[in-house]
Coordinates of C-alpha atoms and ligand atoms in Angstrom, one line a residue:
M4 CA 48.8 -9.7 -37.9
A5 CA 46.6 -7.3 -40.0
D6 CA 48.6 -4.4 -41.2
E7 CA 45.5 -1.9 -41.9
L8 CA 46.5 1.3 -40.5
I9 CA 43.3 3.1 -38.5
K10 CA 44.2 6.8 -37.9
G11 CA 43.0 7.6 -34.6
L12 CA 42.2 4.1 -33.8
E13 CA 38.7 5.2 -34.7
G14 CA 36.3 2.0 -34.4
V15 CA 39.4 -0.2 -33.2
L16 CA 38.3 -2.3 -30.5
A17 CA 41.1 -2.0 -27.8
A18 CA 39.9 -3.7 -24.8
E19 CA 36.9 -5.6 -23.3
S20 CA 35.2 -3.3 -20.5
E21 CA 31.7 -3.8 -18.5
L22 CA 32.0 -0.1 -17.5
S23 CA 30.3 1.9 -19.8
S24 CA 28.7 1.5 -23.3
I25 CA 27.7 4.2 -25.9
D26 CA 25.2 3.5 -28.8
G27 CA 26.0 5.9 -31.2
D28 CA 23.2 5.7 -33.6
A29 CA 20.4 5.6 -30.9
G30 CA 22.1 8.5 -28.6
R31 CA 22.3 6.2 -25.6
L32 CA 25.0 5.8 -22.7
I33 CA 24.9 3.1 -20.3
Y34 CA 27.2 2.6 -16.9
L35 CA 26.8 -1.2 -15.9
G36 CA 23.8 -1.4 -17.9
Y37 CA 21.8 1.2 -16.3
D38 CA 20.8 4.0 -18.8
I39 CA 22.4 7.6 -18.1
E40 CA 19.0 9.2 -17.7
D41 CA 17.8 6.8 -14.8
L42 CA 21.1 7.5 -13.0
A43 CA 21.2 11.4 -13.6
R44 CA 17.3 11.5 -12.4
H45 CA 17.9 9.1 -9.5
A46 CA 21.1 8.3 -8.3
S47 CA 24.0 10.6 -6.5
Y48 CA 27.4 11.1 -7.6
E49 CA 28.7 8.6 -4.9
E50 CA 26.2 6.1 -5.9
V51 CA 27.4 6.1 -9.4
V52 CA 31.2 5.8 -8.5
Y53 CA 30.3 2.9 -6.0
L54 CA 28.8 1.4 -9.0
L55 CA 32.0 2.0 -11.4
W56 CA 34.3 0.8 -8.6
H57 CA 32.0 -2.2 -7.4
G58 CA 30.1 -3.2 -10.6
D59 CA 26.7 -2.7 -8.5
L60 CA 24.5 -0.1 -7.2
P61 CA 25.2 0.0 -3.4
T62 CA 22.6 -1.0 -0.4
R63 CA 21.7 1.9 1.6
S64 CA 24.7 0.9 4.1
Q65 CA 26.8 0.1 1.7
L66 CA 26.3 3.6 0.4
D67 CA 26.5 5.1 4.0
S68 CA 29.8 3.4 4.5
F69 CA 31.1 4.4 1.3
T70 CA 30.2 8.0 1.8
E71 CA 31.8 7.9 5.0
A72 CA 35.1 6.6 3.8
M73 CA 35.1 9.0 0.7
T74 CA 34.5 12.0 3.1
A75 CA 37.1 11.3 5.4
E76 CA 39.5 11.2 2.4
R77 CA 38.9 15.0 1.4
V78 CA 41.4 16.6 3.5
V79 CA 44.6 17.5 1.5
D80 CA 47.9 17.2 3.1
E81 CA 49.3 20.9 4.1
S82 CA 52.5 20.3 1.6
I83 CA 49.9 19.8 -1.4
V84 CA 47.8 22.9 -0.2
E85 CA 51.3 25.1 -0.1
T86 CA 51.9 23.7 -3.7
V87 CA 48.5 24.9 -4.8
R88 CA 49.2 27.9 -3.2
R89 CA 52.2 28.8 -5.3
L90 CA 50.8 27.4 -8.6
A91 CA 47.8 30.0 -7.9
D92 CA 50.2 32.7 -7.0
S93 CA 52.1 32.1 -10.2
D94 CA 49.0 32.4 -12.7
E95 CA 49.6 28.7 -13.3
R96 CA 46.3 27.4 -15.5
P97 CA 43.8 25.4 -13.7
M98 CA 44.4 22.2 -15.5
A99 CA 48.3 22.2 -15.2
A100 CA 48.0 23.0 -11.5
M101 CA 45.8 20.3 -11.1
R102 CA 47.7 17.9 -13.1
T103 CA 50.9 18.7 -10.7
A104 CA 49.0 18.6 -7.7
V105 CA 47.4 15.3 -8.5
S106 CA 50.8 13.8 -9.5
M107 CA 52.1 15.1 -6.1
L108 CA 49.2 13.4 -4.3
S109 CA 51.0 10.1 -4.1
S110 CA 53.6 11.7 -2.1
T111 CA 51.3 11.5 1.0
D112 CA 49.5 8.2 0.0
P113 CA 50.2 5.6 2.7
D114 CA 49.7 3.0 0.2
A115 CA 52.3 4.3 -2.0
D116 CA 54.5 1.9 -2.2
A117 CA 52.0 -1.1 -2.5
A118 CA 52.4 -3.1 -5.9
A119 CA 49.7 -2.4 -8.6
Q120 CA 48.8 -5.9 -8.4
D121 CA 47.4 -5.2 -5.0
H122 CA 43.9 -4.2 -5.8
E123 CA 42.5 -3.2 -2.4
A124 CA 45.5 -0.3 -2.3
A125 CA 44.7 0.6 -5.5
R126 CA 41.1 1.0 -4.6
R127 CA 42.2 3.0 -1.8
K128 CA 44.0 5.2 -4.1
A129 CA 41.1 5.8 -6.2
R130 CA 38.9 6.8 -3.3
R131 CA 41.8 9.2 -2.2
I132 CA 42.0 10.6 -5.6
T133 CA 38.7 11.1 -6.5
A134 CA 38.0 12.4 -2.9
K135 CA 40.9 15.0 -3.1
I136 CA 40.7 16.4 -6.2
P137 CA 37.6 18.6 -5.4
T138 CA 39.6 20.0 -2.4
I139 CA 42.6 20.9 -4.6
L140 CA 40.5 22.7 -7.2
A141 CA 38.7 24.8 -4.9
A142 CA 41.7 25.7 -2.8
Y143 CA 43.3 26.8 -6.1
D144 CA 40.6 29.1 -7.3
R145 CA 40.2 30.8 -3.6
V146 CA 44.0 31.4 -3.8
R147 CA 43.8 33.1 -7.0
Q148 CA 41.0 35.3 -5.8
G149 CA 42.7 36.2 -3.2
E150 CA 40.7 34.1 -0.5
E151 CA 41.8 31.3 2.0
P152 CA 40.9 27.8 0.9
I153 CA 37.7 26.3 2.8
D154 CA 37.9 23.0 4.8
P155 CA 35.6 20.5 3.3
D156 CA 32.1 20.4 5.1
P157 CA 31.4 16.6 6.1
D158 CA 27.8 16.9 6.2
L159 CA 27.4 17.8 2.4
G160 CA 27.8 15.3 -0.4
L161 CA 30.8 15.6 -2.8
A162 CA 29.2 18.0 -5.4
A163 CA 27.5 20.3 -2.8
N164 CA 30.8 20.3 -0.7
F165 CA 32.8 21.3 -3.9
L166 CA 30.4 24.3 -4.7
Y167 CA 30.7 25.0 -1.1
M168 CA 34.6 25.2 -0.7
L169 CA 34.5 27.2 -4.1
T170 CA 32.2 29.8 -3.3
G171 CA 32.2 29.9 0.6
E172 CA 28.4 29.6 0.6
R173 CA 26.5 26.4 0.8
P174 CA 24.5 25.9 -2.1
D175 CA 20.6 25.7 -2.5
E176 CA 19.0 22.3 -3.4
I177 CA 18.8 23.1 -7.1
A178 CA 22.5 24.2 -7.5
A179 CA 23.5 21.2 -5.5
E180 CA 21.2 18.5 -7.6
T181 CA 22.1 20.3 -10.8
F182 CA 26.0 19.9 -10.4
D183 CA 25.7 16.4 -8.6
Q184 CA 23.9 15.7 -12.0
S185 CA 26.7 16.8 -14.1
L186 CA 29.4 15.0 -12.1
I187 CA 27.2 11.7 -12.7
L188 CA 26.8 12.5 -16.6
H189 CA 30.9 13.2 -16.8
A190 CA 31.9 10.2 -14.6
D191 CA 32.6 7.7 -17.6
H192 CA 32.3 7.3 -21.1
G193 CA 33.9 4.2 -22.9
L194 CA 37.2 4.2 -24.1
N195 CA 37.7 8.2 -24.8
A196 CA 41.0 9.7 -25.3
S197 CA 41.7 10.3 -21.5
T198 CA 40.4 6.8 -20.3
F199 CA 42.6 5.1 -22.7
T200 CA 45.5 7.2 -22.1
A201 CA 45.4 6.3 -18.2
M202 CA 44.8 2.7 -19.2
V203 CA 47.9 2.9 -21.5
V204 CA 49.8 4.1 -18.3
G205 CA 48.2 1.5 -16.1
S206 CA 48.9 -1.4 -18.6
T207 CA 52.7 -0.7 -17.6
M208 CA 51.3 -1.5 -14.0
A209 CA 52.5 2.0 -13.1
D210 CA 50.4 3.2 -10.1
L211 CA 47.2 5.0 -10.1
Y212 CA 48.7 8.4 -9.6
A213 CA 50.7 8.0 -12.7
S214 CA 47.5 7.1 -14.8
V215 CA 45.2 9.9 -13.3
T216 CA 47.9 12.7 -14.2
A217 CA 48.4 11.3 -17.7
G218 CA 44.5 11.3 -17.9
I219 CA 44.4 15.1 -16.6
G220 CA 47.1 15.8 -19.6
A221 CA 44.9 13.9 -22.4
L222 CA 41.6 15.8 -21.1
S223 CA 43.1 19.2 -21.2
G224 CA 42.9 19.7 -25.0
P225 CA 40.0 21.7 -26.8
L226 CA 39.0 18.4 -28.9
H227 CA 38.5 16.7 -25.5
G228 CA 37.5 18.4 -22.3
G229 CA 38.8 21.4 -23.4
A230 CA 35.4 22.5 -25.5
N231 CA 33.1 23.1 -22.5
Q232 CA 35.4 26.4 -21.8
D233 CA 35.6 27.0 -25.6
V234 CA 31.5 26.9 -25.8
M235 CA 31.3 29.6 -22.9
E236 CA 33.9 31.9 -24.7
V237 CA 31.6 31.9 -27.8
L238 CA 28.7 32.6 -25.9
F239 CA 30.4 35.5 -24.3
E240 CA 31.7 36.7 -27.8
I241 CA 28.1 36.4 -29.3
D242 CA 26.8 38.5 -26.1
E243 CA 29.4 41.1 -25.7
S244 CA 29.4 41.8 -29.4
D245 CA 25.4 42.0 -29.3
R246 CA 25.6 39.8 -32.3
D247 CA 22.9 37.6 -33.8
P248 CA 23.9 34.2 -32.9
L249 CA 23.2 33.1 -36.4
A250 CA 25.5 35.8 -37.9
W251 CA 28.4 34.2 -35.8
V252 CA 27.5 30.7 -36.7
E253 CA 27.4 31.9 -40.5
Q254 CA 30.7 33.4 -40.1
A255 CA 32.1 30.4 -38.3
T256 CA 31.4 27.9 -40.8
E257 CA 32.4 30.1 -43.7
E258 CA 36.0 30.4 -42.0
G259 CA 35.6 26.4 -41.6
R260 CA 36.1 27.0 -37.7
R261 CA 34.5 24.1 -35.6
I262 CA 31.7 24.9 -33.4
P263 CA 32.7 23.9 -30.3
G264 CA 30.4 21.7 -28.2
F265 CA 29.3 19.9 -31.5
G266 CA 30.4 16.7 -33.0
H267 CA 31.4 13.6 -31.5
R268 CA 33.7 10.4 -32.5
V269 CA 31.3 8.1 -31.0
Y270 CA 27.6 9.7 -31.5
N271 CA 26.1 10.6 -34.7
V272 CA 22.9 12.0 -32.9
K273 CA 22.5 14.1 -30.1
D274 CA 24.6 13.1 -27.0
P275 CA 22.0 12.0 -24.3
R276 CA 24.0 13.9 -21.8
A277 CA 23.4 16.9 -23.7
K278 CA 19.6 16.4 -23.3
I279 CA 19.9 16.4 -19.8
L280 CA 22.0 19.0 -19.4
Q281 CA 19.8 21.4 -21.8
A282 CA 16.8 20.6 -19.7
R283 CA 18.9 22.2 -16.4
S284 CA 20.0 24.8 -18.8
E285 CA 16.4 25.6 -19.3
E286 CA 15.4 25.3 -15.6
L287 CA 18.1 27.6 -14.5
A288 CA 17.4 30.3 -17.1
A289 CA 13.7 30.2 -16.2
S290 CA 14.8 31.3 -12.8
G291 CA 17.4 33.6 -13.6
D292 CA 19.3 34.8 -16.5
D293 CA 18.1 33.1 -19.9
T294 CA 20.7 34.8 -22.2
W295 CA 22.8 31.6 -22.4
Y296 CA 20.0 29.2 -22.7
E297 CA 18.3 31.5 -25.5
I298 CA 21.8 31.8 -27.4
T299 CA 22.5 27.9 -27.3
T300 CA 19.1 26.6 -28.5
T301 CA 19.0 29.1 -31.3
I302 CA 22.4 27.8 -32.4
E303 CA 21.3 24.3 -32.1
D304 CA 17.9 24.7 -33.7
Y305 CA 20.0 26.7 -36.7
L306 CA 22.8 24.3 -37.2
T307 CA 20.1 21.1 -37.0
E308 CA 17.2 22.9 -39.2
E309 CA 18.9 25.3 -41.6
K310 CA 22.4 23.6 -42.0
G311 CA 21.4 20.1 -41.5
L312 CA 24.4 19.1 -39.6
V313 CA 22.6 16.6 -37.4
E314 CA 22.0 14.8 -40.6
K315 CA 25.8 14.7 -41.4
G316 CA 26.4 13.0 -38.0
I317 CA 27.2 16.5 -36.2
A318 CA 25.1 16.9 -33.2
P319 CA 25.5 19.0 -29.8
N320 CA 27.8 16.9 -27.5
V321 CA 27.8 17.1 -23.4
D322 CA 29.8 20.3 -23.8
F323 CA 27.4 22.3 -25.6
Y324 CA 25.5 22.5 -22.7
S325 CA 27.3 22.0 -19.7
G326 CA 29.1 25.5 -20.0
S327 CA 26.1 27.6 -19.6
V328 CA 24.8 25.2 -16.7
Y329 CA 28.5 25.9 -14.8
Y330 CA 28.2 29.3 -15.4
Q331 CA 24.7 29.6 -13.9
L332 CA 26.0 28.0 -10.7
G333 CA 28.7 30.7 -10.7
I334 CA 31.7 28.9 -11.8
P335 CA 34.5 30.2 -13.3
I336 CA 34.9 29.2 -16.9
D337 CA 38.4 28.2 -16.7
M338 CA 37.3 25.7 -14.1
Y339 CA 34.8 23.9 -16.7
T340 CA 37.4 21.3 -18.0
P341 CA 39.0 20.9 -14.3
I342 CA 35.4 19.9 -13.1
F343 CA 35.3 17.6 -15.9
A344 CA 38.4 15.6 -14.7
M345 CA 37.4 16.0 -11.0
S346 CA 34.2 13.4 -11.8
R347 CA 36.1 11.5 -14.7
A348 CA 38.5 10.6 -12.0
A349 CA 36.0 7.9 -11.1
G350 CA 36.0 6.5 -14.7
W351 CA 39.6 6.5 -15.2
T352 CA 40.3 4.9 -12.0
A353 CA 37.6 2.3 -12.8
H354 CA 39.1 1.4 -15.9
V355 CA 42.6 1.4 -14.7
L356 CA 41.3 -1.2 -12.1
E357 CA 39.6 -3.5 -14.5
Y358 CA 42.1 -3.3 -17.0
Q359 CA 44.9 -4.3 -14.5
A360 CA 42.7 -7.4 -13.2
D361 CA 43.6 -9.0 -16.5
N362 CA 46.4 -7.1 -17.9
R363 CA 48.2 -6.8 -21.1
L364 CA 50.9 -4.4 -22.0
I365 CA 49.0 -2.0 -24.3
R366 CA 51.9 -1.5 -26.9
P367 CA 50.7 -1.0 -30.8
R368 CA 52.8 -0.8 -33.3
G369 CA 53.7 2.4 -35.8
R370 CA 54.4 1.8 -39.6
Y371 CA 57.3 3.2 -40.5
V372 CA 57.4 5.6 -43.6
G373 CA 61.0 7.3 -43.0
P374 CA 63.7 7.1 -45.3
D375 CA 65.7 3.6 -45.6
D376 CA 69.5 2.8 -46.1
R377 CA 70.9 6.3 -45.6
D378 CA 74.9 6.3 -44.8
Y379 CA 76.0 8.2 -41.7
V380 CA 78.0 11.2 -42.6
P381 CA 80.1 12.7 -39.9
I382 CA 79.1 15.9 -38.4
D383 CA 81.4 18.3 -39.9
E384 CA 80.8 16.5 -43.4
R385 CA 77.0 17.5 -43.3
Ligands
CMC425 N1 31.8 21.9 -36.1 C1 31.8 21.8 -37.7 N2 32.2 20.9 -38.1 C2 32.4 19.6 -37.5 C3 32.6 19.7 -35.9 C4 32.3 21.0 -35.4 N3 32.3 21.0 -34.0 N4 33.2 18.4 -35.6 C5 33.4 17.9 -36.9 N5 32.7 18.4 -38.0 C6 33.0 18.0 -39.4 C7 34.5 18.0 -39.7 O1 35.0 19.4 -40.1 C8 34.7 16.9 -41.0 O2 34.1 17.4 -41.9 P1 34.5 16.9 -43.3 O3 34.5 15.6 -43.5 O4 33.8 17.7 -44.5 O5 35.9 17.4 -43.5 C9 33.9 16.0 -40.2 O6 32.6 16.7 -39.5 C10 34.2 15.0 -39.3 O7 34.9 15.5 -38.4 P2 36.3 14.8 -37.8 O8 37.2 15.6 -37.2 O9 36.6 13.4 -38.8 O10 35.5 13.9 -36.4 P3 36.3 13.4 -35.5 O11 35.5 12.0 -35.1 O12 37.6 13.1 -35.5 O13 35.8 14.4 -34.4 C11 35.6 15.8 -32.2 C12 35.1 14.6 -33.2 C13 35.1 16.0 -31.2 C14 37.2 15.9 -32.4 C15 35.1 17.0 -33.6 O14 33.6 16.7 -33.7 C16 35.4 18.3 -32.6 O15 36.4 18.6 -33.2 N6 34.4 19.0 -32.2 C17 34.5 20.5 -31.5 C18 35.1 20.0 -30.2 C19 34.4 19.5 -29.2 O16 33.0 19.7 -28.9 N7 34.7 18.6 -28.5 C20 33.9 17.9 -27.3 C21 33.6 16.5 -27.7 S1 32.7 15.7 -26.4 C22 33.5 15.9 -24.8 C23 34.4 14.8 -24.8 O17 34.2 13.6 -24.7 O18 35.6 15.3 -24.5

């Protein structure tokens, strides 16, 4: 067995998957062979979830019955809503509240006792998790704003229904479509840190709730899902202090700070998802406030052209534009990472189901670099 240590497992092949593939040099992302740009332009989030779970795009009737089954799972048991209320009232942070509530969902799952090998039960769990997370998140946000949670509207798609449950207003077509597109873009992304975390848990044949709860934990960090919120905070910082965005960037680079929303472990060029969201941000800016679009593009142009960051392989990632898009949709900024999780639940569950179908416990080794041959000294003599 090779003894080479690869820090951060960079470039290490840990599993085979048919689900998604990233070409980091070409800036291309595919889900089961379909280009992300085609899916974002033509498909709905539900269609993409079906694709990830079933391997093919659905026919019209397959999509209808799938959507009906997903929609039927949106309601969350009152015991969980109660917990969400308590978490919101006690100012628990959104990702932590979501992690707790999703973990608790297993207590009301009719398939809770099914073995992990029961593939059909696992699919039903995946459906319940993905359908219920939006209801949990919206309820959490409503309660902390002093409002009552809103029941899901079965006539709306998952994206539009989430915006409705969050704001109390049915979104217009552009808002619903933009949000749906963003969910598609975040649904899967190879063996990223949170997906790999979910797979490690799944490889012990633990149930899907354990995998997704662990995935949420991994996504919460600023190097992964947390960056979209960080981007928006930077944009606020620049806007509120009336500063020239370039002065902020200069200072940040001089201080050795990382620019949130830039850089990626796999992409060496601009993330294709960032391109799509940039176009949406531009569209929203044209019909409303263009502040955020202006600041982000100014920073991107400067870092790209003047600072040559892209030549060093550090280019905008999906989070650089998702923040300003969500802001323009009226979504509170600390909900950005939870929304990422809401969408990625489809990818996490798809990867766990795929991996468990041909399972091998994930158990790497660590190289021991601690001391050797120490004599035990009784506690009172140390
Ligand atoms: N701003 C400035 N310099 C950067 C940045 C950045 N955002 N990202 C990487 N670098 C530099 C880094 O300082 C290092 O330079 P040097 O070699 O001179 O020390 C070089 O690029 C390589 O950095 P690294 O940390 O070895 O690269 P990595 O592959 O481990 O990091 C990353 C990937 C995403 C953690 C990193 O780019 C980063 O911290 N970006 C900011 C946070 C962010 O936007 N995260 C969202 C990622 S996309 C959404 C998701 O998948 O979760």
